[in-house]
Coordinates of C-alpha atoms and ligand atoms in Angstrom, one line a residue:
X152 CA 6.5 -33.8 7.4
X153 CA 8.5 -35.8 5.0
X154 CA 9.1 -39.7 6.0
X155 CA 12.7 -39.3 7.3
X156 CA 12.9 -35.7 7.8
X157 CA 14.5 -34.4 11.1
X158 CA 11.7 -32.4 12.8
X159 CA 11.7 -29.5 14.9
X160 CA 9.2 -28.8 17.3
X161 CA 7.3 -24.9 18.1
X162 CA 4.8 -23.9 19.5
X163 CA 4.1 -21.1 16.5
X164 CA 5.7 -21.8 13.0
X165 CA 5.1 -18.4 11.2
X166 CA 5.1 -18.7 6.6
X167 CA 6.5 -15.4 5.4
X168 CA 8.2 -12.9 6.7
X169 CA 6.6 -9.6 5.4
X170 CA 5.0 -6.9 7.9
X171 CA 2.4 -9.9 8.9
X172 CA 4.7 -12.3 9.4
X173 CA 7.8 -10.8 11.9
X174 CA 5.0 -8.5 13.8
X175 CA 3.1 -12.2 14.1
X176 CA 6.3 -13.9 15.1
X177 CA 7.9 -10.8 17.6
X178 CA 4.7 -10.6 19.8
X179 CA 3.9 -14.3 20.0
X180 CA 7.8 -14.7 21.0
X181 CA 6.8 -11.3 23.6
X182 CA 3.8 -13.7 25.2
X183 CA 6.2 -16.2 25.9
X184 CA 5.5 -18.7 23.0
X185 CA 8.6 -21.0 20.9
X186 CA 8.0 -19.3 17.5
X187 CA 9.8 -20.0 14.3
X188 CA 10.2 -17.7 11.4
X189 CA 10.4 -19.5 7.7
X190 CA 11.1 -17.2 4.8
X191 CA 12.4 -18.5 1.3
X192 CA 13.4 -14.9 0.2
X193 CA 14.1 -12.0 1.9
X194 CA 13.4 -11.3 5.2
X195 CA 10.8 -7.9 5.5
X196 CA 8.6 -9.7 2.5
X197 CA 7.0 -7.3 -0.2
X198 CA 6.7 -4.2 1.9
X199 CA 10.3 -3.8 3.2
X200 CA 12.2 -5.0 -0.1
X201 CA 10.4 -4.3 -3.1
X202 CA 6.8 -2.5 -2.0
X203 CA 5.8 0.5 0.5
X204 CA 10.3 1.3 1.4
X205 CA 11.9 1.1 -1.9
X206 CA 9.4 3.4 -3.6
X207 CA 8.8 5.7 -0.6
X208 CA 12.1 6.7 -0.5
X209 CA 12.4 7.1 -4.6
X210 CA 8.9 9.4 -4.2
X211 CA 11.1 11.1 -1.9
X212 CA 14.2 11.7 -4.0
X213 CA 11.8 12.6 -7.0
X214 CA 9.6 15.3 -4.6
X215 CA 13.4 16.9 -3.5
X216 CA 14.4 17.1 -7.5
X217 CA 11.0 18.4 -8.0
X218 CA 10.9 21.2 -5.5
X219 CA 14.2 22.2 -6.2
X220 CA 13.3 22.8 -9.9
X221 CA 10.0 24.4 -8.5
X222 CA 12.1 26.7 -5.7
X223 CA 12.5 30.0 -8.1
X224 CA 9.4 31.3 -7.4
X225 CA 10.5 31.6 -3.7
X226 CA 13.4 32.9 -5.4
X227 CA 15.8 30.4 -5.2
X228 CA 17.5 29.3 -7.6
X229 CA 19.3 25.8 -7.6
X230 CA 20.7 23.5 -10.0
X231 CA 20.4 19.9 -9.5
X232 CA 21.3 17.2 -11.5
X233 CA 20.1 14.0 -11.4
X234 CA 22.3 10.8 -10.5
X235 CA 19.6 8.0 -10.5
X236 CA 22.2 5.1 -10.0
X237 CA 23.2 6.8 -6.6
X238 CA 19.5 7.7 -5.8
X239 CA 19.1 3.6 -6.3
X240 CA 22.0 2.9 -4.3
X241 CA 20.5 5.5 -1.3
X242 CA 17.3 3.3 -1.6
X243 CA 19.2 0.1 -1.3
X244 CA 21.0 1.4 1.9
X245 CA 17.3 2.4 3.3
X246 CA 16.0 -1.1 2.7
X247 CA 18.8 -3.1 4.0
X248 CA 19.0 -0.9 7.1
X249 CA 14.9 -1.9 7.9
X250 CA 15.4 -5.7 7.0
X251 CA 18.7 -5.9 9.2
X252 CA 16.4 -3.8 11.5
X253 CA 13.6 -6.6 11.5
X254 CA 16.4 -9.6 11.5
X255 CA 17.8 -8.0 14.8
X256 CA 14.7 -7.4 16.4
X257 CA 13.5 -11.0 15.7
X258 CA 16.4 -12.6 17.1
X259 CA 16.5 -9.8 20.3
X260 CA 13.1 -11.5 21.0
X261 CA 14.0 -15.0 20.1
X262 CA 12.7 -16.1 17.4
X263 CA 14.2 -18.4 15.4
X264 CA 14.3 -17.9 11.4
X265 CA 14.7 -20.4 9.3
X266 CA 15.3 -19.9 5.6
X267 CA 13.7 -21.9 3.1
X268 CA 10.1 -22.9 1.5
X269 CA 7.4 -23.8 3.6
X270 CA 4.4 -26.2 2.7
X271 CA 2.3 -28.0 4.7
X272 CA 2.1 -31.9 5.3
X273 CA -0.6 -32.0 7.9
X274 CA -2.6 -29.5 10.2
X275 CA 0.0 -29.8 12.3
X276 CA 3.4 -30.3 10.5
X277 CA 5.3 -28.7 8.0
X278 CA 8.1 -29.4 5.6
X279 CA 10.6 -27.0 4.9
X280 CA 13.0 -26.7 1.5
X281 CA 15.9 -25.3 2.7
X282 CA 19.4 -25.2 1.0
X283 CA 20.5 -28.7 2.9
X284 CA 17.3 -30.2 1.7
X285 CA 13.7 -30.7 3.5
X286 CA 13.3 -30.1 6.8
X287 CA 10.3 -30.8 9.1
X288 CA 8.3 -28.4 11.7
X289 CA 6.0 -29.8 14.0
X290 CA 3.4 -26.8 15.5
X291 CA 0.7 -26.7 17.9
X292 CA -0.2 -23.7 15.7
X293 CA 0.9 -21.9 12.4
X294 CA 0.6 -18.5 11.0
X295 CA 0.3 -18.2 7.0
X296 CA 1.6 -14.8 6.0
X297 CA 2.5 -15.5 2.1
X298 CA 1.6 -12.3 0.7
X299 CA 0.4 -12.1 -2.8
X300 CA 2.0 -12.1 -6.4
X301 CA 2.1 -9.8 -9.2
X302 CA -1.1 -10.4 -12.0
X303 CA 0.3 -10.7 -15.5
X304 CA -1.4 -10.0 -18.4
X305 CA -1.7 -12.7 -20.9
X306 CA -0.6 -10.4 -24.2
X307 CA 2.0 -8.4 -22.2
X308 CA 4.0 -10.8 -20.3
X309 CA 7.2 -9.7 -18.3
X310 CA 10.4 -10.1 -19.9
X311 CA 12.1 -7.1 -17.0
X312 CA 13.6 -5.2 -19.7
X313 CA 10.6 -3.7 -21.9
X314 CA 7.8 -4.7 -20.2
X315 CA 8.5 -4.3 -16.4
X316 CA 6.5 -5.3 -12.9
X317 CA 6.6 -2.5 -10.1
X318 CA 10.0 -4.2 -8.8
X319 CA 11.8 -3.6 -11.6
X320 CA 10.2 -0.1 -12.0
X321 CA 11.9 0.0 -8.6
X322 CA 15.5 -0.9 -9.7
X323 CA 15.7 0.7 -12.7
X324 CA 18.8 2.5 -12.9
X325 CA 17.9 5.1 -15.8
X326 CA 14.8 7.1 -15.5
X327 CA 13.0 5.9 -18.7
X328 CA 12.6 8.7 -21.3
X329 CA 8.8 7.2 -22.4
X330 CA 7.1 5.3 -19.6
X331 CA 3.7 3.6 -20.5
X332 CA 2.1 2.4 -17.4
X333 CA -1.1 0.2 -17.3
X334 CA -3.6 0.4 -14.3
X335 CA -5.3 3.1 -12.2
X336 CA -4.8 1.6 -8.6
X337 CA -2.3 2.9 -6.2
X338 CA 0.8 1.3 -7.3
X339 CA 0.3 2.5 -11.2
X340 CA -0.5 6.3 -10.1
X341 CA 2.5 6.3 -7.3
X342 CA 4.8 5.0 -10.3
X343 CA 3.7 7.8 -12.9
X344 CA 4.1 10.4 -10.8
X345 CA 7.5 9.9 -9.1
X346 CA 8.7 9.0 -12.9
X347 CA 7.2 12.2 -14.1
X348 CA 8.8 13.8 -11.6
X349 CA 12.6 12.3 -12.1
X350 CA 12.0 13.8 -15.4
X351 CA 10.0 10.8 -18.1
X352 CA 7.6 11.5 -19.9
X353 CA 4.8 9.2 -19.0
X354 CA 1.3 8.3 -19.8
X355 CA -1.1 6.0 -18.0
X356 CA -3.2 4.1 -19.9
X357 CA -6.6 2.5 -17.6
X358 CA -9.4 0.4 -18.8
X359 CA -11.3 2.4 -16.1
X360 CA -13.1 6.0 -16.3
X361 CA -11.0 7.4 -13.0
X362 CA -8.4 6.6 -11.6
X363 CA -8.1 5.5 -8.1
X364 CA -12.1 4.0 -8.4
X365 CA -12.5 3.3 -5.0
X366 CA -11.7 6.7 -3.7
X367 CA -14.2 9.8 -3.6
X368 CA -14.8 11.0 -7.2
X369 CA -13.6 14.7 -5.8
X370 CA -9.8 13.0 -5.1
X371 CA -9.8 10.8 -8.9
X372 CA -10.2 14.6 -10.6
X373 CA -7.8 16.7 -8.6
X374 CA -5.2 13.9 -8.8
X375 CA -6.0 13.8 -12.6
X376 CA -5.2 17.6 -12.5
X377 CA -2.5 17.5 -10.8
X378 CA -1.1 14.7 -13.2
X379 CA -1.4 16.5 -16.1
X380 CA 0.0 19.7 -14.5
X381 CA 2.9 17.3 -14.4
X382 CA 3.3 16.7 -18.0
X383 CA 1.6 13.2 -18.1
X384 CA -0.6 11.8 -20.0
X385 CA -4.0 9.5 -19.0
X386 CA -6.0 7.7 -21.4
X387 CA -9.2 6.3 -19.7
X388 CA -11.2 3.3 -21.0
X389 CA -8.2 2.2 -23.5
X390 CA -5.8 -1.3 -23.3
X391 CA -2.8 -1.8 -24.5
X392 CA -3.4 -4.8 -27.1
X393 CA -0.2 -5.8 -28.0
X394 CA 3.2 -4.3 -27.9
X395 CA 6.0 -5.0 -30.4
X396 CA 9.7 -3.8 -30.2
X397 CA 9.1 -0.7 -28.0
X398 CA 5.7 0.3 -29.8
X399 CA 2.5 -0.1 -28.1
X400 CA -1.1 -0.6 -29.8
X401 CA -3.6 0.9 -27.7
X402 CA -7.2 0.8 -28.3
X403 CA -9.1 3.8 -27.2
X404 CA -12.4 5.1 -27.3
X405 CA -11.4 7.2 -30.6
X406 CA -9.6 4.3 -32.0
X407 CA -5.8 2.6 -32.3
X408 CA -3.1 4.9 -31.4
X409 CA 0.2 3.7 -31.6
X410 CA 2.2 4.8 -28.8
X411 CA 6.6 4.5 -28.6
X412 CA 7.5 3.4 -24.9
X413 CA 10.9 2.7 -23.5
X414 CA 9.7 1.0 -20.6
X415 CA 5.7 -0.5 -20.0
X416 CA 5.0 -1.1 -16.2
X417 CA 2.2 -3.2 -15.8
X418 CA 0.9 -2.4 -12.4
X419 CA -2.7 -4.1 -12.5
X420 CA -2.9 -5.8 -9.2
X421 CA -1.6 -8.6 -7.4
X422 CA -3.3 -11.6 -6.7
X423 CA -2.8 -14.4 -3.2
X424 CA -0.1 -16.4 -3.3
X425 CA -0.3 -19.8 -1.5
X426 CA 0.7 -22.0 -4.2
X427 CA 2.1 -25.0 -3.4
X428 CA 2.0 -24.4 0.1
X429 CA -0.1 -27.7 0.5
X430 CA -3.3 -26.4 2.0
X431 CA -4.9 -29.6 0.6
X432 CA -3.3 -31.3 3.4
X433 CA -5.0 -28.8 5.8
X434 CA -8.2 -27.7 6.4
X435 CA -8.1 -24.2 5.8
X436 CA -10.8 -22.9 2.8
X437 CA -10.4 -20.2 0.2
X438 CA -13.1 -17.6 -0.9
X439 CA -14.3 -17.1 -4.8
X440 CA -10.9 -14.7 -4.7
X441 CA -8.3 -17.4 -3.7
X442 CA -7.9 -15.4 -0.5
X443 CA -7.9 -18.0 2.9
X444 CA -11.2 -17.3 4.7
X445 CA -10.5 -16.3 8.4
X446 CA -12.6 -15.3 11.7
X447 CA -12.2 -12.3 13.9
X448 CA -9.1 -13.3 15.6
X449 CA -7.7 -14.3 12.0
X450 CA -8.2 -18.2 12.4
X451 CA -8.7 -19.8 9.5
X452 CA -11.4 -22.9 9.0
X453 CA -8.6 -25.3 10.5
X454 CA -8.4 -24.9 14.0
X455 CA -4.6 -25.0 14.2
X456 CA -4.1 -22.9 11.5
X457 CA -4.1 -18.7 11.4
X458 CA -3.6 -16.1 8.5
X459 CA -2.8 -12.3 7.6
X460 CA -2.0 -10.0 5.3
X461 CA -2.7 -9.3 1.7
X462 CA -3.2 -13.3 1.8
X463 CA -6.5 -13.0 3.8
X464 CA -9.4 -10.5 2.5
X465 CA -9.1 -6.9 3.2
X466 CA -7.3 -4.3 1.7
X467 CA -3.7 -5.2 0.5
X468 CA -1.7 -2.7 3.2
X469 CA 1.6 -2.9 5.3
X470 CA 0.0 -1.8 8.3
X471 CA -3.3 -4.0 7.9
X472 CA -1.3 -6.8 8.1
X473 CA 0.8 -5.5 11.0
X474 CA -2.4 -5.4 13.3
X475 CA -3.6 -8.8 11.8
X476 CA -0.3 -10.5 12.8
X477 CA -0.6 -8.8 16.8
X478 CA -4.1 -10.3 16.3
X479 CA -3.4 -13.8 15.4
X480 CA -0.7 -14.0 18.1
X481 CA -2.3 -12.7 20.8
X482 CA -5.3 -15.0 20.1
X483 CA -2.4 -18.1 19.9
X484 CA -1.4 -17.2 23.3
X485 CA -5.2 -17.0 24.9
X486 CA -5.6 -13.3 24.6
X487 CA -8.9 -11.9 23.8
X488 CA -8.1 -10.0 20.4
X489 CA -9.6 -9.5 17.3
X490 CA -9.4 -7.2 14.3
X491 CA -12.2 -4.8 15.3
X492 CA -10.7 -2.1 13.7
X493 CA -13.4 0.9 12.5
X494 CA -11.7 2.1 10.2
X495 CA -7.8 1.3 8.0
X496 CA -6.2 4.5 6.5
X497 CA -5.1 4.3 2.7
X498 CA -2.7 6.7 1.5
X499 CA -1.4 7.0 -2.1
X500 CA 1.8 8.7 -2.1
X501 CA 1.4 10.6 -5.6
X502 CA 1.2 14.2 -6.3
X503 CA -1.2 15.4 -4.4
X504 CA -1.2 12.8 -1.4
X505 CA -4.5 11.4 -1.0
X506 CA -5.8 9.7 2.0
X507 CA -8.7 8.5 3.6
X508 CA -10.5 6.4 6.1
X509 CA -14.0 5.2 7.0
X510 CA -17.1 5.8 4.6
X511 CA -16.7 7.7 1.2
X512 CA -19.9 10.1 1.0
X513 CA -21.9 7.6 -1.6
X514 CA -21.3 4.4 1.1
X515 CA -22.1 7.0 3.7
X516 CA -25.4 7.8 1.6
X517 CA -25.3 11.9 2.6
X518 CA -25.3 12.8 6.1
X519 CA -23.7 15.6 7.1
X520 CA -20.3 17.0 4.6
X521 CA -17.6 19.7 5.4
X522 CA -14.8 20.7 3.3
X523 CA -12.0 22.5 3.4
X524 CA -9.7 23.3 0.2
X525 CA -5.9 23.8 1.2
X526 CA -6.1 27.2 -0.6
X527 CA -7.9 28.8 2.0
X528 CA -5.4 27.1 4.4
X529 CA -2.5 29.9 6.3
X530 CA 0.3 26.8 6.6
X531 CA -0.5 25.4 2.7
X532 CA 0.1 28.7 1.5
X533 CA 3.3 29.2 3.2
X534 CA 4.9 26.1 1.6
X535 CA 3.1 26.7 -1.6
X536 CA 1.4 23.2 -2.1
X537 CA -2.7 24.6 -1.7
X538 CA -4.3 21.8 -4.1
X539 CA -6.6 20.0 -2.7
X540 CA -8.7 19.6 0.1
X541 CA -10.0 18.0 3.1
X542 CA -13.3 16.6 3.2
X543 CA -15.5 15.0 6.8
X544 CA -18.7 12.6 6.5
X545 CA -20.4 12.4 9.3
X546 CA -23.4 10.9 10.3
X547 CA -27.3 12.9 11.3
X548 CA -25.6 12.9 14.7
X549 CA -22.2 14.3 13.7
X550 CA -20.5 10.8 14.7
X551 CA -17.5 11.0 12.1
X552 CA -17.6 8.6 9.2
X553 CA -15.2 8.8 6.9
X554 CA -12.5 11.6 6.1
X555 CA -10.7 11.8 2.5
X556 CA -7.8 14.5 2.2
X557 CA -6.0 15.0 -1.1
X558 CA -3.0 17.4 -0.7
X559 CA -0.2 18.6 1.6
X560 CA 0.2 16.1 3.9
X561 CA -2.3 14.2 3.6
X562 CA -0.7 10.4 4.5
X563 CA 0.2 12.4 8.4
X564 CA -3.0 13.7 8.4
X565 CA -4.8 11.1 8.2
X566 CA -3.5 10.1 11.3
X567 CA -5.6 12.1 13.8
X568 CA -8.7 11.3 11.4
X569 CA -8.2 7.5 11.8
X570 CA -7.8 7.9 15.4
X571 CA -11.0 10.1 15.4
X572 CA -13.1 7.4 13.8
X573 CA -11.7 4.4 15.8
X574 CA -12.7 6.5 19.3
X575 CA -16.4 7.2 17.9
X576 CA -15.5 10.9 17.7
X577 CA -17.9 13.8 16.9
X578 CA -17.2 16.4 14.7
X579 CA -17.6 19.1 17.8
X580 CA -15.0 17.1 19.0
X581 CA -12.5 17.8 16.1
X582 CA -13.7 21.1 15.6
X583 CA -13.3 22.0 19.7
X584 CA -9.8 20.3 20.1
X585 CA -7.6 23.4 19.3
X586 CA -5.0 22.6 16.3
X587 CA -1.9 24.8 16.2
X588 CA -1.1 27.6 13.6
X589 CA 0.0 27.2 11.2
X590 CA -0.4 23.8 10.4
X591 CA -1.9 21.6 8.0
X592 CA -3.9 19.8 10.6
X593 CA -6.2 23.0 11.2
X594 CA -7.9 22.1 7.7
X595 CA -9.2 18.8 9.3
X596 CA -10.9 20.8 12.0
X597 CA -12.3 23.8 9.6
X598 CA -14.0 20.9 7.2
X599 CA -15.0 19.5 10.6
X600 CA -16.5 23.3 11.2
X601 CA -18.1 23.7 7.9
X602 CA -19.8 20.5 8.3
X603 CA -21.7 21.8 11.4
X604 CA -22.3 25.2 9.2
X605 CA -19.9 27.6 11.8
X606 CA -16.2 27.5 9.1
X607 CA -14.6 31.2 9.4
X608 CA -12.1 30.5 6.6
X609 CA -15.0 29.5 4.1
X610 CA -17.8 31.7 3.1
X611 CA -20.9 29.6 2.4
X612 CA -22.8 32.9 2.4
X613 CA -25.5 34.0 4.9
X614 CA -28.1 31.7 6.5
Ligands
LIG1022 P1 4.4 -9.9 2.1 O1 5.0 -8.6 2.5 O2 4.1 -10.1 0.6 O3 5.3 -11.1 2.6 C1 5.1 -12.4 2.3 C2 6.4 -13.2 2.5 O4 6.1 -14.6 2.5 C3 7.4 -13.0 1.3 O5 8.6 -12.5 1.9 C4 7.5 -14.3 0.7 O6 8.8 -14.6 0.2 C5 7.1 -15.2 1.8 N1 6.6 -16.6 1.4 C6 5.6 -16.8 0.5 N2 5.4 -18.1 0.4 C7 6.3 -18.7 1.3 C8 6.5 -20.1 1.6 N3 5.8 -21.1 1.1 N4 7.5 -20.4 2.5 C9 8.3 -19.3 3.0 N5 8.1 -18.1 2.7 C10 7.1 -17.8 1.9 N6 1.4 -1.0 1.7 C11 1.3 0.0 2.5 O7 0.6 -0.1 3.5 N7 1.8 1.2 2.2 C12 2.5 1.4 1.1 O8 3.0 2.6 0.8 C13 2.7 0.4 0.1 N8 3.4 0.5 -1.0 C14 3.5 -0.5 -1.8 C15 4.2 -0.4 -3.0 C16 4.4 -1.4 -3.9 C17 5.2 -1.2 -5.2 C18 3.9 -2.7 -3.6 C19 4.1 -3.9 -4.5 C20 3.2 -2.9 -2.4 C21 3.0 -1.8 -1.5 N9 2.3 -2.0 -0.3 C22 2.1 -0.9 0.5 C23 1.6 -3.2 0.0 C24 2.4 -4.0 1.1 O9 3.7 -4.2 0.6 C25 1.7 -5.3 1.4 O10 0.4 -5.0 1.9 C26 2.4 -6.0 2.5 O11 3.8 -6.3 2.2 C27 1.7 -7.3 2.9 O12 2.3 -8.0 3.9 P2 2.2 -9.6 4.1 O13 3.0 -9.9 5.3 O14 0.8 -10.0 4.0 O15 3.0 -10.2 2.8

């Protein structure tokens, strides 16, 4: 606090207001606790305005312009044209219906919000920048839920017209006729393909030799398939050096290639933001990655002070930061919690849909493996989308590991696998729970079958 500030007093003062944040702030309220709510932007934080909504639902809009161009062969012919500025203004009307959603349900459960930037004066007070100047929180405990930032590259920095982060790829109201877009994570591959699929011709350009690294080699090559089936373009261990006017230099592994853009989304990762929130006044302790360092129950190395989210270590995810934020304010209000979870789904909403949980098969070092492609699935056929597969790790005792689908689906699927993993399932215990027919869920229990040798829709031939 400020000398001369008027302070409020709370029990919980919760920074940021993303999926951490208001799921932090709405179950420490449910426990009974005083909680304020400081935002200096939007309320629903990275996720809600400018991550995981706004380019679900453009994926969305692309996939319906996509399969109507693709419904012919089931002999149906339609014409659609394209209106992007309405599609943008649909996605607007999405995103402001969830963040008047989370306002609502924050002030149903009485929390109090408070707009302006947060930064702390002590381990147990606050100042706040608001609009009518600084004002002062005092908290038994506070909850830092400050997201991250967008990385920049030094020799490509934004200017939001030629060279774009992912939010303005996400408010873009003309789909660009030449999109360059550097990085092979999830946010660079999502981008190219719902652009290639409004229609631009796009071409990824990764320092990597795969995309998607952390993923099962299996999923980087049938997503690079599918890409390319698309019309785009991937060039692997090449940078963009410089960029003038809308030209691009890139250096690949057969030398420069000058490439025209109209747009160049740089999409290579974002980084924890905390700055000037005053943790030097604080105890709290960052790792060699600038993310705060927190226990089990999310407390940080100051006693009074808790954090979540893509702010802490982990995997930057919405819903990894929903169950952190029930964590930290269960543990504020005495409960015994902690983020145990075995496993946290990832799903990468391009074309294919990829997702996975638990152990990939080389952190899994072998064990037992079962796979089932989508072609030899009954329901995939019917809606014509058989790429891909499902695959199960398991351990010598069949105890599930890890499952990685890419294909028709796969972000629902994943679902029942998570769930699997988290209750120390078997695979006889996928592969005895019946799964309806048709549907996409049978090809988690048939890769679940092959695994113990006994698939009917896969011939491995006789033993
Ligand atoms: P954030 O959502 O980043 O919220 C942090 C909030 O803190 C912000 O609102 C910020 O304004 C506020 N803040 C920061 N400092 C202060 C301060 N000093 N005072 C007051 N307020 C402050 N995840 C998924 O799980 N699924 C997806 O499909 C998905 N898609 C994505 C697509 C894109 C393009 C992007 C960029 C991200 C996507 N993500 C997705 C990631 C997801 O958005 C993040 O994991 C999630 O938003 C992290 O939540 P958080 O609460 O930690 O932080």
């Amino acid at each position: 606090m400020v000398v001369g500030e008027l302070s409020t007093k709370t029990d919980v003062a919760v920074i940021g207001s993303g999926p951490g944040g208001y799921n932090a702030a709405i179950r420490a309220a449910q426990l009974g606790l005083n909680v304020i709510l400081i935002e200096k932007n939007l309320i629903g934080g990275t996720c809600t305005n400018v991550g995981c909504i706004p380019s679900k639902a453009l994926i969305h809009a692309a996939d319906v312009l996509h399969a109507s161009k693709q419904a012919d062969k089931m002999g149906i012919e339609a014409k659609t044209k394209l209106d992007f500025k309405k599609t943008q203004q649909w996605k607007e009307g999405v995103v402001s219906d969830l963040r008047n959603g989370i306002k609502t349900l924050c002030k149903l459960n009485g929390v109090e919000m408070m707009k302006g930037r947060a930064f702390f004066t002590s381990s147990n007070s606050l100042s706040v920048e608001t609009e009518h100047g600084l004002s002062g929180v005092e908290f038994k405990k506070a909850i830092i839920a400050t997201g991250t930032t967008i990385s920049q590259l030094k020799n490509l920095p934004f200017d939001h017209k030629r060279i774009i982060d992912s939010d303005d790829a996400l408010s873009l109201t003309a789909v660009p006729k030449n999109l360059l877009v550097i990085g092979g994570g999830y946010i660079a591959v999502e981008m190219a393909s719902m652009y290639l699929k409004l229609g631009s011709k796009v071409t990824i350009i990764y320092r990597g030799e795969r995309l998607l690294r952390h993923m099962e080699p299996e999923i980087s090559d049938v997503l690079l398939k599918g890409m390319k089936e698309l019309g785009g373009e991937v060039l692997f261990n090449s940078t963009v050096e410089s960029a003038k006017g809308n030209t691009a230099t890139v250096k690949t592994p057969k030398g420069k290639q000058k490439i025209r853009f109209d747009k160049l989304l740089v999409a290579v990762g974002r980084v924890p933001y905390h700055e000037n929130l005053g943790l030097e006044k604080t105890k709290v302790k960052l790792d060699e990655n600038g993310l705060i360092v927190v226990d089990q129950t999310m407390r940080t190395a100051d006693e009074s002070i808790y954090a979540i989210g893509d702010v802490v270590p982990g995997p930057q995810l919405a819903h990894k930061a929903f169950r952190e934020g029930k964590v930290a304010a269960e543990a504020i209000a005495g409960q015994k919690s902690a983020f145990d979870n075995a496993a946290i789904p990832m799903v990468v909403f391009s074309d294919p849909e990829i997702a996975s949980a638990g152990l990939t098969e080389e952190q899994a070092k072998g064990y037992k493996i079962g796979k089932m492609p989508f072609s030899a699935s009954g329901k995939a056929k019917c809606i014509n989308k058989t790429k891909g597969f499902v695959k199960v790790i398991a351990d010598e005792k069949g105890v599930l590991l890890g499952v990685h689908i890419i294909g028709p689906g796969a972000g629902d699927l994943i679902a029942e696998a998570t769930f699997a993993i988290e209750m120390g399932a078997m695979l006889e215990d996928l592969a005895l729970t019946i799964h309806a027919h048709p549907t996409l869920p049978e090809a988690l229990a048939e890769a679940a079958e092959d695994a113990l040798g006994k698939a009917i829709h896969l011939y491995r031939g006789k033993k």
